[in-house]
Short mmCIF file of C-alpha atoms in Angstrom, two decimals:
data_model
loop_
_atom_site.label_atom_id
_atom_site.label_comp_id
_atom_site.label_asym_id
_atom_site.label_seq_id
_atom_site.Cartn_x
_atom_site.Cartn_y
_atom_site.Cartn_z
CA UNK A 417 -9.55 -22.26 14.62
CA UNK A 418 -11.42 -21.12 17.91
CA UNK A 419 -14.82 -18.81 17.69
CA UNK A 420 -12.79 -16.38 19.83
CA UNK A 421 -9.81 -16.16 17.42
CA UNK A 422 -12.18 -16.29 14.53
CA UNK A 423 -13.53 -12.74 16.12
CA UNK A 424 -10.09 -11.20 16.75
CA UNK A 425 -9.27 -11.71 13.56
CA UNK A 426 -12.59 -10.13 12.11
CA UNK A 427 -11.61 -7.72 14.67
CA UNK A 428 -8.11 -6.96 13.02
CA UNK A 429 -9.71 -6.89 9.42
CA UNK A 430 -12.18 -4.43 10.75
CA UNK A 431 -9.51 -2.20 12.48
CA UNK A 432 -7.25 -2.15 9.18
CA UNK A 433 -9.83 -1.49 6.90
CA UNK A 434 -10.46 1.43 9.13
CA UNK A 435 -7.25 2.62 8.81
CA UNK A 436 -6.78 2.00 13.07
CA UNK A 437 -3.64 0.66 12.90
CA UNK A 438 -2.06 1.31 16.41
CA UNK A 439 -4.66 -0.41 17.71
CA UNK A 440 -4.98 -3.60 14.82
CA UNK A 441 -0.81 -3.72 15.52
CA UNK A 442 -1.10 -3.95 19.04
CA UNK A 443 -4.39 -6.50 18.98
CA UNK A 444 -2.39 -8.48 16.84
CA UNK A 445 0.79 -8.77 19.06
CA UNK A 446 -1.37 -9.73 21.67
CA UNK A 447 -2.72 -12.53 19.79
CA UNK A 448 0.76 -13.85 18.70
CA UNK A 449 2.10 -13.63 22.67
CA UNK A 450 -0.96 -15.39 23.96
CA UNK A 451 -0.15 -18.83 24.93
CA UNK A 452 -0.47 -21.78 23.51
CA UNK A 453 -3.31 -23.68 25.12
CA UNK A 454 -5.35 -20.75 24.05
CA UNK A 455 -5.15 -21.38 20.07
CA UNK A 456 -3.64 -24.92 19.66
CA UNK A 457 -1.00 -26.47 18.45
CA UNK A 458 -0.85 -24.82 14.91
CA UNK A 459 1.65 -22.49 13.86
CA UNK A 460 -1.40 -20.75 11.61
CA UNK A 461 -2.78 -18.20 14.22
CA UNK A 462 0.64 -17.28 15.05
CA UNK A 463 1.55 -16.65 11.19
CA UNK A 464 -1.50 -15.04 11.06
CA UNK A 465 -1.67 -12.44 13.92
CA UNK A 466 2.45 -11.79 12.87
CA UNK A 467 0.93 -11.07 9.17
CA UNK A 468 -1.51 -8.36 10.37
CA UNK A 469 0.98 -6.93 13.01
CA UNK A 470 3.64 -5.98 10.23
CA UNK A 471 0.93 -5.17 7.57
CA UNK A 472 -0.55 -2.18 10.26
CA UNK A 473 3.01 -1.40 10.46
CA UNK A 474 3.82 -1.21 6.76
CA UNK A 475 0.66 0.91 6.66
CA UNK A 476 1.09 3.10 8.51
CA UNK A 477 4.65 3.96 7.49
CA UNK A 478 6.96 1.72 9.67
CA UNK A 479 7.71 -0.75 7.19
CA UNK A 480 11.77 -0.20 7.82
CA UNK A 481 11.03 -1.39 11.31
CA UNK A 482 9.28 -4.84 10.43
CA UNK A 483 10.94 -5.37 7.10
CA UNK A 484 13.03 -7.50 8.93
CA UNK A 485 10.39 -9.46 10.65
CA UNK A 486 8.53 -9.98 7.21
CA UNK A 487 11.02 -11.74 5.70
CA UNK A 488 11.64 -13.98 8.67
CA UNK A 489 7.49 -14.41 7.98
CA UNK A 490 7.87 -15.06 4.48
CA UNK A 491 10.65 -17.76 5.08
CA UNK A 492 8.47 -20.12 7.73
CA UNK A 493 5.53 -19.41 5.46
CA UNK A 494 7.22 -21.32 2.55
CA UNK A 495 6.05 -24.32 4.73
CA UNK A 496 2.26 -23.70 4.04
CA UNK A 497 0.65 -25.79 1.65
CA UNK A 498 -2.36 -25.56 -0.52
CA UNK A 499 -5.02 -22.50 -0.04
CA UNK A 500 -2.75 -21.24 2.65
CA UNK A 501 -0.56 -20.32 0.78
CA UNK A 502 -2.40 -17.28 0.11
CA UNK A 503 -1.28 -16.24 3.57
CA UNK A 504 2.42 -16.07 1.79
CA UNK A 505 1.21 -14.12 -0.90
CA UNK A 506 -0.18 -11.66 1.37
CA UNK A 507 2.66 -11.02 3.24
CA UNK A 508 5.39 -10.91 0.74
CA UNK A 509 2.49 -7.89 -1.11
CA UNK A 510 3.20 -5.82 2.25
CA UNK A 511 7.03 -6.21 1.16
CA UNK A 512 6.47 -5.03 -1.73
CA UNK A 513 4.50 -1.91 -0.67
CA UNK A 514 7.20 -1.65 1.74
CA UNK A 515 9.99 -1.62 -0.96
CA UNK A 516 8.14 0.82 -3.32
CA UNK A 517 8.50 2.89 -0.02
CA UNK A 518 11.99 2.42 0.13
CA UNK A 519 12.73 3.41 -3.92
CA UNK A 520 13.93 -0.14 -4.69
CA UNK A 521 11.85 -0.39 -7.71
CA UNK A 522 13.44 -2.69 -9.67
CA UNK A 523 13.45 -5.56 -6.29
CA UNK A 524 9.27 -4.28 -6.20
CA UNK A 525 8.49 -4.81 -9.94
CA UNK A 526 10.12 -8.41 -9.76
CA UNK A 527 9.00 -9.78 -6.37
CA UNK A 528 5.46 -8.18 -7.94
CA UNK A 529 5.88 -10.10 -11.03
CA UNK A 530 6.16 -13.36 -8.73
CA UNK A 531 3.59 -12.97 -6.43
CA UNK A 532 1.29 -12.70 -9.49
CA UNK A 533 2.48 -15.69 -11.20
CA UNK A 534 2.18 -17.78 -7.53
CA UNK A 535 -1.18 -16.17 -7.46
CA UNK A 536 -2.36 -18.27 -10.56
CA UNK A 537 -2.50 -21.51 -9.54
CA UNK A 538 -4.13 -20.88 -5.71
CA UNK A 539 -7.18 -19.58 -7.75
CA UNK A 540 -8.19 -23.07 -8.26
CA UNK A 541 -7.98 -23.49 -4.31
CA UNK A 542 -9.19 -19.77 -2.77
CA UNK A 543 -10.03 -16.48 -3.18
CA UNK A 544 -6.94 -14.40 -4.41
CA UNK A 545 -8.42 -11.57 -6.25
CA UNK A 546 -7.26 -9.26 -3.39
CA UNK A 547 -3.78 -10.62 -3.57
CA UNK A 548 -3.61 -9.99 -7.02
CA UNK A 549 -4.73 -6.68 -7.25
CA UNK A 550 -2.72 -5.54 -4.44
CA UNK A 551 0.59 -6.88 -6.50
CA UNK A 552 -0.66 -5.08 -9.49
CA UNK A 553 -1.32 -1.89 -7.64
CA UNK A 554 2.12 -2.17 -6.22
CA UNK A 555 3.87 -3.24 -9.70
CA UNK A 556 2.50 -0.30 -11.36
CA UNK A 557 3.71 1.94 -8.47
CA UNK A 558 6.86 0.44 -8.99
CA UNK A 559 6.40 1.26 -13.28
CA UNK A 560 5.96 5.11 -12.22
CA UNK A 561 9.30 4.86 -10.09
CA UNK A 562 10.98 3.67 -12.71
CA UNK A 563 9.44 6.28 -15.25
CA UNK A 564 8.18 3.60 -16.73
CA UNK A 565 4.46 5.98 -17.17
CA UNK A 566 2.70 3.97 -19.97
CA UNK A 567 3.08 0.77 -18.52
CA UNK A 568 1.93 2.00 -15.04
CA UNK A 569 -1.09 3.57 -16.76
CA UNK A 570 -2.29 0.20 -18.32
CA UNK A 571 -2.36 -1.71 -15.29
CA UNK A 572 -4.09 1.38 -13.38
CA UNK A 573 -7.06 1.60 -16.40
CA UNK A 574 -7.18 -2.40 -16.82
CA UNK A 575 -7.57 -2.58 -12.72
CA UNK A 576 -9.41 -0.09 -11.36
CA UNK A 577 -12.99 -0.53 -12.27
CA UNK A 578 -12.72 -3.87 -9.76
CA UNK A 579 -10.78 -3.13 -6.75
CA UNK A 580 -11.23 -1.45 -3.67
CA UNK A 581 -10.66 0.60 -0.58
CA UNK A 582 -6.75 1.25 -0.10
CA UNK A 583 -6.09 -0.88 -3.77
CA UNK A 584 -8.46 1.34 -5.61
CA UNK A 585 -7.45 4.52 -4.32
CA UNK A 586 -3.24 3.60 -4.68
CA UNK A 587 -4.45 2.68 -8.88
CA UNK A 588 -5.97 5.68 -8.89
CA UNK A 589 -3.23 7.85 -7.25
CA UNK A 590 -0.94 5.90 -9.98
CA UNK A 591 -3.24 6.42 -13.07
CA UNK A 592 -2.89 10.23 -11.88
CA UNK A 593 0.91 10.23 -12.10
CA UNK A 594 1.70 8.24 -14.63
CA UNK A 595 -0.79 10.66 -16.72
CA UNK A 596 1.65 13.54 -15.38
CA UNK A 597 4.87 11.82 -16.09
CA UNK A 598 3.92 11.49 -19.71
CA UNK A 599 3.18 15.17 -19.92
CA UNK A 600 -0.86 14.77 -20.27
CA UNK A 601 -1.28 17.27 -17.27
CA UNK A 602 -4.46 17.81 -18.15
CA UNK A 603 -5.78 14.88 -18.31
CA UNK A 604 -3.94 14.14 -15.33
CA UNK A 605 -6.16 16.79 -13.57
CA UNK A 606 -9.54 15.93 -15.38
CA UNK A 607 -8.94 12.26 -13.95
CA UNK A 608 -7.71 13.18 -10.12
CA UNK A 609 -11.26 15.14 -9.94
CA UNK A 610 -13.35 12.33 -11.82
CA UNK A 611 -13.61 10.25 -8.90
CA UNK A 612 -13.15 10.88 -5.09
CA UNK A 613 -12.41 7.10 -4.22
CA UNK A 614 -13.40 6.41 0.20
CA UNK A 615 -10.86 7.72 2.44
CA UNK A 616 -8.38 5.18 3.02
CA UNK A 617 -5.80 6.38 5.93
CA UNK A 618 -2.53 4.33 4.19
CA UNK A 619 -3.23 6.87 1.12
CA UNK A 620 -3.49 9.81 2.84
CA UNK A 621 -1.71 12.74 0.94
CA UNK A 622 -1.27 10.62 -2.51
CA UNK A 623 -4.21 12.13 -4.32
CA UNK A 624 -3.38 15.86 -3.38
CA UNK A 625 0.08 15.27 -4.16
CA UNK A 626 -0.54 13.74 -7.56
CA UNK A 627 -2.77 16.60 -8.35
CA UNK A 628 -0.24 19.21 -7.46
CA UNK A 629 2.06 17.44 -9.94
CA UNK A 630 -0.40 17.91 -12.45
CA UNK A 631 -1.28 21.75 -11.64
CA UNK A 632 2.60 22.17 -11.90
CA UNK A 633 3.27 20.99 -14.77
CA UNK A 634 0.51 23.35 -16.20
CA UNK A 635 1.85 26.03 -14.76
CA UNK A 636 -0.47 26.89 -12.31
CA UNK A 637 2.00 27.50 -9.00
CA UNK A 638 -0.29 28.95 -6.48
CA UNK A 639 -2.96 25.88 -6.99
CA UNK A 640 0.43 23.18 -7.41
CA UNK A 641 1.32 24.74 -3.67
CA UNK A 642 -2.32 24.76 -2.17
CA UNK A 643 -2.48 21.05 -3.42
CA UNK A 644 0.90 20.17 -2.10
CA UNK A 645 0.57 21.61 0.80
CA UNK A 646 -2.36 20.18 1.67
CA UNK A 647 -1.09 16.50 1.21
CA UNK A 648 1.86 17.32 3.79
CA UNK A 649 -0.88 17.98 5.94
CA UNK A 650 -2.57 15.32 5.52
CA UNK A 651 0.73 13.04 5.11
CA UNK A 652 1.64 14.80 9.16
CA UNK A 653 -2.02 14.33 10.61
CA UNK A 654 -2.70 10.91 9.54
CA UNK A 655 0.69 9.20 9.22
CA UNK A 656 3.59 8.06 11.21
CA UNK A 657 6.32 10.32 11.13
CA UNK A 658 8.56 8.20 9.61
CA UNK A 659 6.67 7.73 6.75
CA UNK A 660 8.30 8.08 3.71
CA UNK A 661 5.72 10.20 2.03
CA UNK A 662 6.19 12.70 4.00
CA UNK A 663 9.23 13.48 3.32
CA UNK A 664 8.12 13.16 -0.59
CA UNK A 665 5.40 15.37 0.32
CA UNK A 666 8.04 18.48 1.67
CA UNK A 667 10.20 17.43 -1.25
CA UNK A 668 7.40 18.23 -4.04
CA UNK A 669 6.35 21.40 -2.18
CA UNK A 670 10.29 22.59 -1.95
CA UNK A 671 10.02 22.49 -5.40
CA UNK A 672 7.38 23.47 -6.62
CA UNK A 673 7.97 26.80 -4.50
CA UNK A 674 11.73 27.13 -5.33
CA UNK A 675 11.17 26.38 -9.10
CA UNK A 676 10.47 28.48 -12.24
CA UNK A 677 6.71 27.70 -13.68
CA UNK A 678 6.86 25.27 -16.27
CA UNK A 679 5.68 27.43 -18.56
CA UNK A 680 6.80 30.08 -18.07
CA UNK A 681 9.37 32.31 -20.95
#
């Protein structure tokens, strides 16, 4: 690899982890389209640059448009051998994220499951703590949408004490929920305000809107609709509009305006 794709692809980490991700999308695409004699011979930087192009997509909400692409990814990637496979593993995570997006649970949990068991051996090889919390992070996600709470809640307590950024604040947005879908609203609340985990632009909305779960299920409408209505702020301002959270954002304010209080006689 060449010093000057070496720094674009700092660059793209850098832009991602700032949650930039017009920009790290459109870096990237320039990197795939530039020609040949600029990078070599190996398909690697092209895999690469494609990898962070649809991950900034998937991000930022426009999964739908590059699921396509990623599985087109995955499939040439089955050719990588050794530590590069963790490049495959990376990838087929952003489906996953994207699929939890979509509802399709049950497809999430299981290509989840895999990614963790290809994870296994490539520790040996490289680094693939990331990889692995990222598919746990999405398998418990994918727990919650399958009201599967407990389970969800395990992975979330077991996890979060080592991840980071956008992985520690998606286990804590799950530990939150999955407190709420088993009914400990309380607790639920006590642990949304324990820890304020860094901004991370992909998560934007998820805390608020876990929270105003919580405060409606105690009853407590006017904070529930604060809560909730801050998150579809927050979902509007910092998201694609095609994000699917959004919509989940106007659908938990709907009804948590339209309903009776839980509580209530």
């Amino acid at each position: 690899m060449s010093r000057w794709q070496g720094r674009e692809l700092d660059r793209l980490r850098d832009l991602l982890e700032a949650g930039e991700y017009e920009e790290a999308k459109a870096r990237a695409r320039a990197l795939e389209a530039a020609p040949r004699r600029v990078w070599g011979r190996s398909p690697m930087v092209v895999w690469v640059a494609k990898a962070f192009a649809t991950g900034a997509a998937a991000a930022h909400g426009r999964g739908t448009e590059v699921l396509a692409e990623m599985e087109t990814l995955i499939a040439e990637l089955e050719r990588a051998v050794g530590a590069e496979r963790t490049l495959l593993l990376a990838v087929r995570g952003n489906r996953v994220s994207v699929l939890v997006d979509q509802e399709r649970h049950t497809e999430a949990e299981a290509e989840a499951q895999d990614i963790l068991r290809g994870a296994a051996p490539l520790a040996l090889l490289t680094e693939v703590w990331r990889v692995e919390l990222s598919a746990l992070a999405n398998l418990a996600a994918a727990f919650c949408g399958q009201d599967r709470y407990e389970e969800a809640e395990a992975i979330a307590r077991g996890n979060l004490p080592r991840a980071q950024g956008n992985t520690a604040a998606a286990l804590h947005r799950v530990l939150v929920r999955s407190l709420s879908g088993q009914g400990r609203h309380e607790e639920a609340l006590a642990e949304a305000g324990r820890l304020t985990p860094l901004w991370v632009r992909a998560q934007s909305g998820t805390l608020s809107m876990a929270t105003a779960a919580a405060l409606h299920g105690l009853g407590r409408r006017s904070e529930a609709e604060a809560a909730a209505r801050q998150a579809l702020n927050d979902c509007e301002q910092f998201l694609h509009p095609a994000h699917p959270r959004i919509q989940e954002a106007r659908t938990l304010l709907a009804r948590i305006t339209t309903t009776e209080d839980p509580l209530a006689s």
